[in-house]
Tab-separated table of C-alpha atoms and ligand atoms in Angstrom:
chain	number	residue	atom	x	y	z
I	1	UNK	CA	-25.100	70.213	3.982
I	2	UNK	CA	-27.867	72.887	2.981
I	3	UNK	CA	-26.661	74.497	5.745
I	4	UNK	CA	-23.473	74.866	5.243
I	5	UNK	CA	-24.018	75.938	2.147
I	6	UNK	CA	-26.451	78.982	2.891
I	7	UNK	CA	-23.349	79.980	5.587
I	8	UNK	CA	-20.744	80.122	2.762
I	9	UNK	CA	-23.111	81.871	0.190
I	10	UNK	CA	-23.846	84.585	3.702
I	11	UNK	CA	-19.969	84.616	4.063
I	12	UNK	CA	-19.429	85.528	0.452
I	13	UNK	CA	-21.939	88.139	0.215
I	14	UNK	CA	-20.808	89.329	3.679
I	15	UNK	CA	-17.594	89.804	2.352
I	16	UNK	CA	-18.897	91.689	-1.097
I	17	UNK	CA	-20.121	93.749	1.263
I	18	UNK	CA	-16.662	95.280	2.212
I	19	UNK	CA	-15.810	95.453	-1.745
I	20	UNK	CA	-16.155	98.435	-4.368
I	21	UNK	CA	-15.860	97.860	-7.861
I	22	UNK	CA	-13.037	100.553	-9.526
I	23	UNK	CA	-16.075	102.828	-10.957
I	24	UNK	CA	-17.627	103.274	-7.091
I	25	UNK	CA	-14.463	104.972	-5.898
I	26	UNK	CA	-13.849	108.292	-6.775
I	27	UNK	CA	-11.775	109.737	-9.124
I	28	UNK	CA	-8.951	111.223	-6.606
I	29	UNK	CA	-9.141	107.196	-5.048
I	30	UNK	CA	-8.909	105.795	-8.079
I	31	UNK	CA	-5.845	107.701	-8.689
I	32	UNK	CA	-4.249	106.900	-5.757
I	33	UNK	CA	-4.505	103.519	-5.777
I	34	UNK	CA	-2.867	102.968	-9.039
I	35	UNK	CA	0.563	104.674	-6.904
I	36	UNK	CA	-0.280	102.282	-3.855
I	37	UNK	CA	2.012	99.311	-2.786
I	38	UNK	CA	-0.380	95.843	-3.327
I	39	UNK	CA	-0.057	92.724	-2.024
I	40	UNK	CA	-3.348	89.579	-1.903
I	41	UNK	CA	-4.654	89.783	1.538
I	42	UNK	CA	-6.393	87.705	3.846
I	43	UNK	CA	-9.240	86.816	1.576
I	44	UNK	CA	-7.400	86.414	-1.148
I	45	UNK	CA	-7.977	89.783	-2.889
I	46	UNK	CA	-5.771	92.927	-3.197
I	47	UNK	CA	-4.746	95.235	-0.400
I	48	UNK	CA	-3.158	98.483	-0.282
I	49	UNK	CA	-0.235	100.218	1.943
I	50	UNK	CA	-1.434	103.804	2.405
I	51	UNK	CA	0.482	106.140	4.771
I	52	UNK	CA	2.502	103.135	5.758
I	53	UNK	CA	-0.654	100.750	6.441
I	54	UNK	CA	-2.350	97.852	4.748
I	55	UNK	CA	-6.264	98.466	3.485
I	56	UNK	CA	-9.219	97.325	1.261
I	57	UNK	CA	-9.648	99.160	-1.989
I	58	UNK	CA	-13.013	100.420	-0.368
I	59	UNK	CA	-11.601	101.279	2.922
I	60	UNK	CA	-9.578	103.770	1.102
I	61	UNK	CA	-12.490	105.500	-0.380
I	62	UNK	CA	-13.851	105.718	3.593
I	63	UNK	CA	-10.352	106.451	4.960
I	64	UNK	CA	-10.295	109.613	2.186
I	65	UNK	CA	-14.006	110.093	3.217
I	66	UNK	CA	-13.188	110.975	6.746
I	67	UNK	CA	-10.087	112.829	6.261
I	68	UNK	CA	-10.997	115.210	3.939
I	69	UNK	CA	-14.983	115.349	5.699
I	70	UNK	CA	-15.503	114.663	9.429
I	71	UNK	CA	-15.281	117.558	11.562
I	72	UNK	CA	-13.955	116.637	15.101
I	73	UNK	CA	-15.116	118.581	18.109
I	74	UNK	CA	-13.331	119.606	21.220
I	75	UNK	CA	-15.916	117.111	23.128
I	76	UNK	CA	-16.156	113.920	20.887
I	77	UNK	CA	-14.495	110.884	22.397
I	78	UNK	CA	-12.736	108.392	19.842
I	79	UNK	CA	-12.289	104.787	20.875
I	80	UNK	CA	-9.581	103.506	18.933
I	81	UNK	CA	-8.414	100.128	18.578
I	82	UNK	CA	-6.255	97.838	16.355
I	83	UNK	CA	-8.299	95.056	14.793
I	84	UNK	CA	-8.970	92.385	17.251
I	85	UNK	CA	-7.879	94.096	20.562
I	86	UNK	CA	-11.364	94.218	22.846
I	87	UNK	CA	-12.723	97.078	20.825
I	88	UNK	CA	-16.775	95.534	21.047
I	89	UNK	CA	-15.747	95.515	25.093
I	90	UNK	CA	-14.255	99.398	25.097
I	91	UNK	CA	-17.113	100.548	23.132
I	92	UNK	CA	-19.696	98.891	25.662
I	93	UNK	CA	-17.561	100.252	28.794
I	94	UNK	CA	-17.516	103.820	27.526
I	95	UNK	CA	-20.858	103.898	26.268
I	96	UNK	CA	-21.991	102.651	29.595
I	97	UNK	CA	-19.823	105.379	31.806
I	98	UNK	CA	-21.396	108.116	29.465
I	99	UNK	CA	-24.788	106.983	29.836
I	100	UNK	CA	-25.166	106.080	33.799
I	101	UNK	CA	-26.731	109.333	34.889
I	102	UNK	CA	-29.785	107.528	33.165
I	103	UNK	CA	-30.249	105.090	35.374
I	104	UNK	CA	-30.984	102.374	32.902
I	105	UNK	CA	-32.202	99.079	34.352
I	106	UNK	CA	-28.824	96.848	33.800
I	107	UNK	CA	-30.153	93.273	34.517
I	108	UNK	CA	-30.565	91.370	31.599
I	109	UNK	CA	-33.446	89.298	33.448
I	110	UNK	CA	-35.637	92.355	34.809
I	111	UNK	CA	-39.103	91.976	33.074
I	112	UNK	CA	-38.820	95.504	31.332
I	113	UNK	CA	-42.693	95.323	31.428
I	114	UNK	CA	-42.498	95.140	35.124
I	115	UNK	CA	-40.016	98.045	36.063
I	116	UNK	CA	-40.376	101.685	35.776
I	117	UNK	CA	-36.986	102.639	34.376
I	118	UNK	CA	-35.736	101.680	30.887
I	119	UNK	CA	-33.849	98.614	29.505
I	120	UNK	CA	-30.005	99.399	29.266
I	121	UNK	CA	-29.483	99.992	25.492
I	122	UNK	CA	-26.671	97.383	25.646
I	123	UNK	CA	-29.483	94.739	26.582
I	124	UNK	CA	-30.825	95.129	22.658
I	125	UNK	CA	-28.264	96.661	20.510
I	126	UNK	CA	-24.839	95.353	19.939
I	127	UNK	CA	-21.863	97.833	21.035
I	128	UNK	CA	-20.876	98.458	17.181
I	129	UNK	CA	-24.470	99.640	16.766
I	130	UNK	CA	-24.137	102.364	19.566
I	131	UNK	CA	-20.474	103.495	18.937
I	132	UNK	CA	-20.289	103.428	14.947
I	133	UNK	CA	-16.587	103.376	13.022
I	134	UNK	CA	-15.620	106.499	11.433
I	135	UNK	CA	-14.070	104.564	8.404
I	136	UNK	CA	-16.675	101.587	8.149
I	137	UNK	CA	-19.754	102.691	9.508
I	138	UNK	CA	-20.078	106.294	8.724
I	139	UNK	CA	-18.281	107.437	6.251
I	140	UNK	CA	-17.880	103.823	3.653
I	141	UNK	CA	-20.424	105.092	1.198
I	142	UNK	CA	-20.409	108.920	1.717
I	143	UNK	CA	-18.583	111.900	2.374
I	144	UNK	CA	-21.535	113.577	4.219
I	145	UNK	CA	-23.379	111.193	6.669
I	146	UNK	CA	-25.792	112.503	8.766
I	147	UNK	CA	-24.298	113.204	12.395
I	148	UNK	CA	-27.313	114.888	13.568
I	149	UNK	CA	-28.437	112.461	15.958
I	150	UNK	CA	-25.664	112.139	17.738
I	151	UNK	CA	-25.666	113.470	21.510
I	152	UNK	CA	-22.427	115.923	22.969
I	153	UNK	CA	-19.963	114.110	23.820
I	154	UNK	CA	-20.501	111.971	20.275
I	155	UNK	CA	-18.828	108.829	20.713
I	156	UNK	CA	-17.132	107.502	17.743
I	157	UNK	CA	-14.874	104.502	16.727
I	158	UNK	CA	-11.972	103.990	14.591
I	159	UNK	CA	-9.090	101.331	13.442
I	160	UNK	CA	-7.257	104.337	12.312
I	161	UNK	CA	-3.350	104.300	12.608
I	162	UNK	CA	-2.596	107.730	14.131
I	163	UNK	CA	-1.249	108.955	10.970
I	164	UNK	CA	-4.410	108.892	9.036
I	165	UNK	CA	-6.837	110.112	11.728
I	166	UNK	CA	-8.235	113.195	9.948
I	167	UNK	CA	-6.401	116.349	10.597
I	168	UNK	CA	-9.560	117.565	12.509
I	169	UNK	CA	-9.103	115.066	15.065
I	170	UNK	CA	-5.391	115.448	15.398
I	171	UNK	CA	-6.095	119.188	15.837
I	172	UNK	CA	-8.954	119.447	18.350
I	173	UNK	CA	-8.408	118.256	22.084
I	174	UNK	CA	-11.159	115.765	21.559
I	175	UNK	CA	-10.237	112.524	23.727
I	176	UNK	CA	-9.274	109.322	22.091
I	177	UNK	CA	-9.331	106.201	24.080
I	178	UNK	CA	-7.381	103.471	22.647
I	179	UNK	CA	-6.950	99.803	23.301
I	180	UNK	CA	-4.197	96.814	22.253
I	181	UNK	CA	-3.374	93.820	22.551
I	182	UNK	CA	-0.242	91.111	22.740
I	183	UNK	CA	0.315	90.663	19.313
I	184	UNK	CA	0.117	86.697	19.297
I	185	UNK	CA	-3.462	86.591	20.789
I	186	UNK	CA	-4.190	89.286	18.206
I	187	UNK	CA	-3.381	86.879	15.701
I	188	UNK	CA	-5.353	83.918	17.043
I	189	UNK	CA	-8.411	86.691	16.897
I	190	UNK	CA	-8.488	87.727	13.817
I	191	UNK	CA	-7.537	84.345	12.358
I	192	UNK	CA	-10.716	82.789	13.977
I	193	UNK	CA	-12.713	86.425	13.264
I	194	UNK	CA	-11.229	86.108	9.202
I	195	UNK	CA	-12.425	82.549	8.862
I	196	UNK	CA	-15.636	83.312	10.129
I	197	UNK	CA	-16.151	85.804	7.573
I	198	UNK	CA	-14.986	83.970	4.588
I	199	UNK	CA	-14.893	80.171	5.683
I	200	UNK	CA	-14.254	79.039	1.787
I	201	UNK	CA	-10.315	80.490	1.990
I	202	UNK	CA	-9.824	79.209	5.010
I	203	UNK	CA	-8.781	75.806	2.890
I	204	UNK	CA	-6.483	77.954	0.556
I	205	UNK	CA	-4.623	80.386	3.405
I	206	UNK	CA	-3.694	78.458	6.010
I	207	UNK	CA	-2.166	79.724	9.321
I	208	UNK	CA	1.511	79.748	9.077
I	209	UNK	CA	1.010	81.622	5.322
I	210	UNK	CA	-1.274	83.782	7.266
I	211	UNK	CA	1.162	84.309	10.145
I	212	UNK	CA	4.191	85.100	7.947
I	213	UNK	CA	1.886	87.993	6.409
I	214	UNK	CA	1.163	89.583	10.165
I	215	UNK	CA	4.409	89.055	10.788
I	216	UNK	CA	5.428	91.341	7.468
I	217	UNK	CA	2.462	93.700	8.774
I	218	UNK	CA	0.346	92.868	5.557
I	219	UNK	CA	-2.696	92.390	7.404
I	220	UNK	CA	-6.095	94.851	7.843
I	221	UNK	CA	-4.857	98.158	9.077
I	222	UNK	CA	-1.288	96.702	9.806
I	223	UNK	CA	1.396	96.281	10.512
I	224	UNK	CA	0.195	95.982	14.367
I	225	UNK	CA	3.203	97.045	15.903
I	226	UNK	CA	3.533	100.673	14.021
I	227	UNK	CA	0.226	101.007	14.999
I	228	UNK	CA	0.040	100.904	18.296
I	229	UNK	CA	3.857	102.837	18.442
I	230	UNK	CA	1.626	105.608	16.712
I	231	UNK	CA	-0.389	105.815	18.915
I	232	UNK	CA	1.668	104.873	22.454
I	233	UNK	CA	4.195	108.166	21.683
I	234	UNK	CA	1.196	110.095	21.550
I	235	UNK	CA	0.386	109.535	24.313
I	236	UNK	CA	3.784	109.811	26.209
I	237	UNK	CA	3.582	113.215	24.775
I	238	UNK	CA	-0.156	114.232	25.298
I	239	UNK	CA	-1.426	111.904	28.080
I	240	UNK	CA	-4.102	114.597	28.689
I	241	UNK	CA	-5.542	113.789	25.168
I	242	UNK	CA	-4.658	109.896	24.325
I	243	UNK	CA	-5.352	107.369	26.951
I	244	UNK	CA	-3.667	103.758	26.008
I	245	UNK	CA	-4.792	100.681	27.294
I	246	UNK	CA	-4.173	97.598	27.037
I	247	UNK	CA	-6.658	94.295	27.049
I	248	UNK	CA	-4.510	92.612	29.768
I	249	UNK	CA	-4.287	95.422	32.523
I	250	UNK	CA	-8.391	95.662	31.936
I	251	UNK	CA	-8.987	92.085	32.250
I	252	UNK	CA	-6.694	92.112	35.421
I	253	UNK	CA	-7.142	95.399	36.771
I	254	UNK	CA	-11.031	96.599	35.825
I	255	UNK	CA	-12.358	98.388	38.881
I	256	UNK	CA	-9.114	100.659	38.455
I	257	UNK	CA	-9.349	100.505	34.375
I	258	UNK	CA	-12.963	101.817	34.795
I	259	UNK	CA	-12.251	104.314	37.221
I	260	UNK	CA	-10.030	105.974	35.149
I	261	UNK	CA	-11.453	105.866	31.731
I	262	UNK	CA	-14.344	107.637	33.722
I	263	UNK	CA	-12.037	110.293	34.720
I	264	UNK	CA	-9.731	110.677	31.493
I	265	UNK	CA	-12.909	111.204	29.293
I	266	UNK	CA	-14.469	113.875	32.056
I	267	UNK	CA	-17.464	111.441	33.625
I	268	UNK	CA	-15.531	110.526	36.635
I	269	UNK	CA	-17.175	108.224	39.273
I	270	UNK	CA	-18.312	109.908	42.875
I	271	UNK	CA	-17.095	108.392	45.599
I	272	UNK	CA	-21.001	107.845	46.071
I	273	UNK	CA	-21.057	105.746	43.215
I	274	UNK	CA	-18.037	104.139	43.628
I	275	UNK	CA	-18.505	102.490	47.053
I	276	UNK	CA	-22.323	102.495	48.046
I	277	UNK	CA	-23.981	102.214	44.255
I	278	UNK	CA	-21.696	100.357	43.122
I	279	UNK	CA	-22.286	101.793	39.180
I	280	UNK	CA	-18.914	100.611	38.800
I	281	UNK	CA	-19.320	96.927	39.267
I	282	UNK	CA	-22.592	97.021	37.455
I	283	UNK	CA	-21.305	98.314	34.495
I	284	UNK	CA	-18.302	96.001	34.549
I	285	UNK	CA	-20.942	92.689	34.914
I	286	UNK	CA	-23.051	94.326	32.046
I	287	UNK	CA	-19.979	94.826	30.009
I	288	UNK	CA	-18.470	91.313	30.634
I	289	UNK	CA	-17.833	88.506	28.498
I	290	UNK	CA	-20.361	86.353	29.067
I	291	UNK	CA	-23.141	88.715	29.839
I	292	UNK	CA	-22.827	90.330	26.492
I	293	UNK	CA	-22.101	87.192	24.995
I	294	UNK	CA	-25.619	85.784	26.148
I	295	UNK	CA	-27.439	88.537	25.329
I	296	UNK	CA	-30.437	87.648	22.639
I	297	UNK	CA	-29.321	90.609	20.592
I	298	UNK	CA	-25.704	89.115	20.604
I	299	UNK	CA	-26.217	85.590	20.418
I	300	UNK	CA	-28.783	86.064	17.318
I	301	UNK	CA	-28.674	89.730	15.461
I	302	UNK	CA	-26.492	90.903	12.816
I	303	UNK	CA	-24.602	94.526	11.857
I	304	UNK	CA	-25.723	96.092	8.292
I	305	UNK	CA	-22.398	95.023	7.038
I	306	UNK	CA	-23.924	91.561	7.625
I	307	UNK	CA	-21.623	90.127	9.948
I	308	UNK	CA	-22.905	88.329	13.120
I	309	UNK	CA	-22.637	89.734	16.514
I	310	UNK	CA	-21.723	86.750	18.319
I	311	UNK	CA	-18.709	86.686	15.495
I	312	UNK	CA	-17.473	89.624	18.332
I	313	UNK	CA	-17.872	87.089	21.351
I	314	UNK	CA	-15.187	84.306	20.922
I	315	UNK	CA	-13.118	83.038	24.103
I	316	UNK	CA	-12.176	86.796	25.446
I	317	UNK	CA	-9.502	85.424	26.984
I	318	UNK	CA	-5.928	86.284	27.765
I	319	UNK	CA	-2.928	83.709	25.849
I	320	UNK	CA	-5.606	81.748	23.966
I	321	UNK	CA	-2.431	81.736	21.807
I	322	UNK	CA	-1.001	79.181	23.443
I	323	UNK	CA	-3.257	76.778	21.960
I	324	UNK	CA	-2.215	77.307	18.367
I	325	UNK	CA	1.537	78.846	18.208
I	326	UNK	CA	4.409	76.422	17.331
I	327	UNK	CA	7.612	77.316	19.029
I	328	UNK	CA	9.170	78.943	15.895
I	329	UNK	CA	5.877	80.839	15.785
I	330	UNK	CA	6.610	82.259	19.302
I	331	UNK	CA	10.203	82.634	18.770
I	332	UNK	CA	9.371	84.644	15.689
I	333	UNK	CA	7.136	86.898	16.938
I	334	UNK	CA	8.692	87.748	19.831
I	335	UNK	CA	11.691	88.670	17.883
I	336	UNK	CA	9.450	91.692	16.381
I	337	UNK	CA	7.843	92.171	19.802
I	338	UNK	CA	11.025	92.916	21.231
I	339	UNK	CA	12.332	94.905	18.143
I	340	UNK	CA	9.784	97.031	17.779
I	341	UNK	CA	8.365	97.792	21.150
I	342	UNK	CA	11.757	96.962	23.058
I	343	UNK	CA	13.546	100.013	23.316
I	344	UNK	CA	10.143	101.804	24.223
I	345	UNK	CA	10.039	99.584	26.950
I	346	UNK	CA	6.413	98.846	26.027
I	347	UNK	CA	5.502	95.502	27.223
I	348	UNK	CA	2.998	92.740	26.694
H	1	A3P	P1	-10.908	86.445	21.165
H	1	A3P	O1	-11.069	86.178	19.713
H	1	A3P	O2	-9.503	86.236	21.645
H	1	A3P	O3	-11.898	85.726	22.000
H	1	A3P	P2	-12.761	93.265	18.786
H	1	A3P	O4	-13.939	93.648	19.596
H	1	A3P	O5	-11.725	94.338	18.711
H	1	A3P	O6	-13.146	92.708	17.466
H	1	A3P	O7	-12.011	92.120	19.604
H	1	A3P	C1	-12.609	90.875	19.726
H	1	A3P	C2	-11.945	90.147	20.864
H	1	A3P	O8	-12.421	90.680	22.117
H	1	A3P	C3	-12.330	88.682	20.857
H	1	A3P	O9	-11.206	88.002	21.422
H	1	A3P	C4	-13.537	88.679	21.773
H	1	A3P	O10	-13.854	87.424	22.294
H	1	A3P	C5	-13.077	89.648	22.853
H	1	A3P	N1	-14.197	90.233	23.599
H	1	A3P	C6	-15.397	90.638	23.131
H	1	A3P	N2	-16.156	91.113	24.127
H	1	A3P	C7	-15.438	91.012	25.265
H	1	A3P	C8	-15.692	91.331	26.645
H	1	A3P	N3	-16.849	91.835	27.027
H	1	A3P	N4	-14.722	91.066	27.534
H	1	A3P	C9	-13.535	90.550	27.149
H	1	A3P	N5	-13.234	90.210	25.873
H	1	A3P	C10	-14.160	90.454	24.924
C-alpha cells in the first residue's frame, strides 16, 4: 500500500514536472495561448492546437524557445519521431553509428576494469540522455541553453511536426532522420507510456474515451497522421535531406535499415566493417530490445524530467495492438489510416 502510494505521489510530481504556471511563460506565450484552440488532454488538463498540432501549455513556451533560438547547422543530425514510434531505439542506433570509430567495448558483461578500451556510453546512460529533445530537454526552461559541449555532427531529437521545426532547421541541409509507426500500436504505446506517468487518471480516462481523442488527433503532438504526412512529402521531395523510416521495416529489415542510416547521415559502413567486423551486428545486439532493456542504467535510473527509463522498454513489439483493439476500434482506425495516408499510398 505504502508503495503504491509513494508511486502515485512520484507520478504526480513527475507530471508537475511537464507543467508551467501562466506567470512562467512569457509574455508573447501567454498571448498566444489565449488565441489557441483547447481541449482536456490525456491527463486531464488543458492542451493546445498550435500550427495545426495538440501541446502542453509549457511545451509551447519550449516549442517558441526553439523556433525563435536554436541555430541549426549544415552538419547536425535531427532524429525525429512521433510520440511512441521507437524513438529511445533510433536515438541508440544513430548514436552508436556516429560513435564506432571509438571502438567502445559493446558487451554489457566485459569487466570494464579488466579491458583496455572504454565502456560503450549506451552501457550507463539511457539514449534520451545522449541524444537530448530540442523542445523538452534543451530548450523547456530557456531560450539560450548551453550547446557548447556538443561534438560536430551534434545529434539532436525532436517530436516536432515539420511545420514547427524552427526555420533554421528547415533552411540548412542538416539531416533529419525520422521514424513512425502503425498508428494502432502507437496507441497501445502511449496508452501504457500515459498511465505510467499518471496512474491516478487512468481510473477517470479510460481507453475507448482515450481512443476517440487519437482518433480526433487531440493527443501530444497530434494528430499522428498529419504528422507523419509532414514529414513523408518531405521527403518525397528532398530524400537527400529527410530519411523516413518506419518501426516495422527496422524490426524486419535491420542489417539493411542500419546500413543505410549509416550512409544517409554520411558515416557509411566499409565493406571491412560490414562483413569481417561485423560493427553492424554489434551495434544492432547493443541497440536491441532486450539488451537495452536489461541494462542496470535502464532497468533502475531515471531522466531529470523524472520519468523512469525502463518506462521506454515495454514489449517493443510489432501488433501488440491486437491484444487490446475491439473490432469497431480497428474498423475505425483504419478508416483514417486509409483516408489519410491512402492516396499517398503510404502503408502500414
Ligand atoms: P511498446 O510500448 O509497443 O513496447 P519511444 O522510444 O518513441 O517512446 O517508443 C517506445 C516504444 O519503442 C515502446 O513500444 C518500446 O518498447 C519500444 N522500444 C524501445 N526500445 C526498443 C528497442 N531497442 N527495440 C525495439 N523497440 C523498442
Amino acid at each position: 500500500m505504502a508503495a503504491e502510494k509513494s508511486e502515485a505521489a512520484n507520478a504526480v510530481s513527475l507530471v508537475q514536472h511537464f507543467f508551467k504556471q501562466d506567470e512562467e511563460l512569457s509574455q508573447e506565450c501567454q498571448n498566444l495561448i489565449t488565441t489557441l484552440p483547447t481541449e482536456s488532454d490525456w491527463f486531464s488538463v488543458q492542451i493546445y492546437q498550435y500550427q495545426g498540432f495538440w501541446h502542453m501549455k509549457s511545451l509551447i513556451q519550449g516549442i517558441l524557445n526553439c523556433q525563435n533560438h536554436f541555430q541549426a547547422h549544415d552538419s547536425d543530425i535531427l532524429i525525429v519521431t512521433p510520440l511512441k514510434c521507437g524513438t529511445t531505439w533510433l536515438k541508440a542506433l544513430v548514436f552508436s553509428i556516429l560513435n564506432r570509430k571509438n571502438a567502445y567495448n559493446m558487451n554489457p558483461n566485459l569487466d570494464p576494469t579488466r579491458t583496455s578500451i572504454e565502456p560503450h556510453p549506451l552501457l550507463s546512460a539511457n539514449p534520451h540522455v545522449l541524444v537530448p529533445n530540442l523542445e523538452f530537454d534543451l530548450y523547456f526552461n530557456t531560450t539560450n541553453p548551453d550547446l557548447s559541449s556538443f561534438q560536430s555532427p551534434r545529434l539532436l531529437s525532436s517530436h516536432l511536426p515539420y511545420v514547427s521545426l524552427p526555420e533554421s532547421v528547415k533552411q540548412s541541409r542538416c539531416k533529419i532522420v525520422y521514424l513512425c509507426r502503425n498508428p494502432k500500436d502507437v496507441f497501445v504505446s502511449l496508452w501504457h507510456f500515459m498511465n505510467r506517468l499518471r496512474p491516478e487518471v487512468e481510473e477517470l480516462n479510460t481507453m475507448e474515451y482515450l481512443f476517440e481523442k487519437f482518433c480526433r488527433g487531440v493527443t501530444f503532438f497530434g494528430p499522428f497522421w498529419d504528422h507523419v504526412l509532414g514529414y513523408y512529402k518531405e521527403s518525397l521531395e528532398r530524400p537527400e535531406r529527410i530519411m523516413f523510416l518506419k518501426y516495422k521495416e527496422l524490426k524486419s529489415e535491420p542489417v539493411r535499415v542500419l546500413k543505410d542510416l549509416g550512409k544517409f547521415i554520411g558515416y557509411t559502413f566499409s565493406e571491412k566493417e560490414e562483413n569481417n567486423g561485423d560493427v553492424v551486428g554489434d551495434i544492432l545486439r547493443l541497440c536491441s530490445f532486450e539488451s537495452l532493456r536489461n541494462l542496470e542504467v535502464n532497468k533502475s535510473g531515471k531522466l531529470d524530467s523524472g520519468v523512469e527509463n525502463k518506462a521506454y522498454f515495454r514489449r517493443g513489439e510489432v501488433g501488440d495492438w491486437k491484444n487490446f483493439f475491439t473490432i469497431d476500434m480497428i474498423k475505425q482506425i483504419e478508416a483514417i489510416t486509409e483516408d489519410k495516408f491512402g492516396k499517398h499510398g503510404l502503408k502500414f
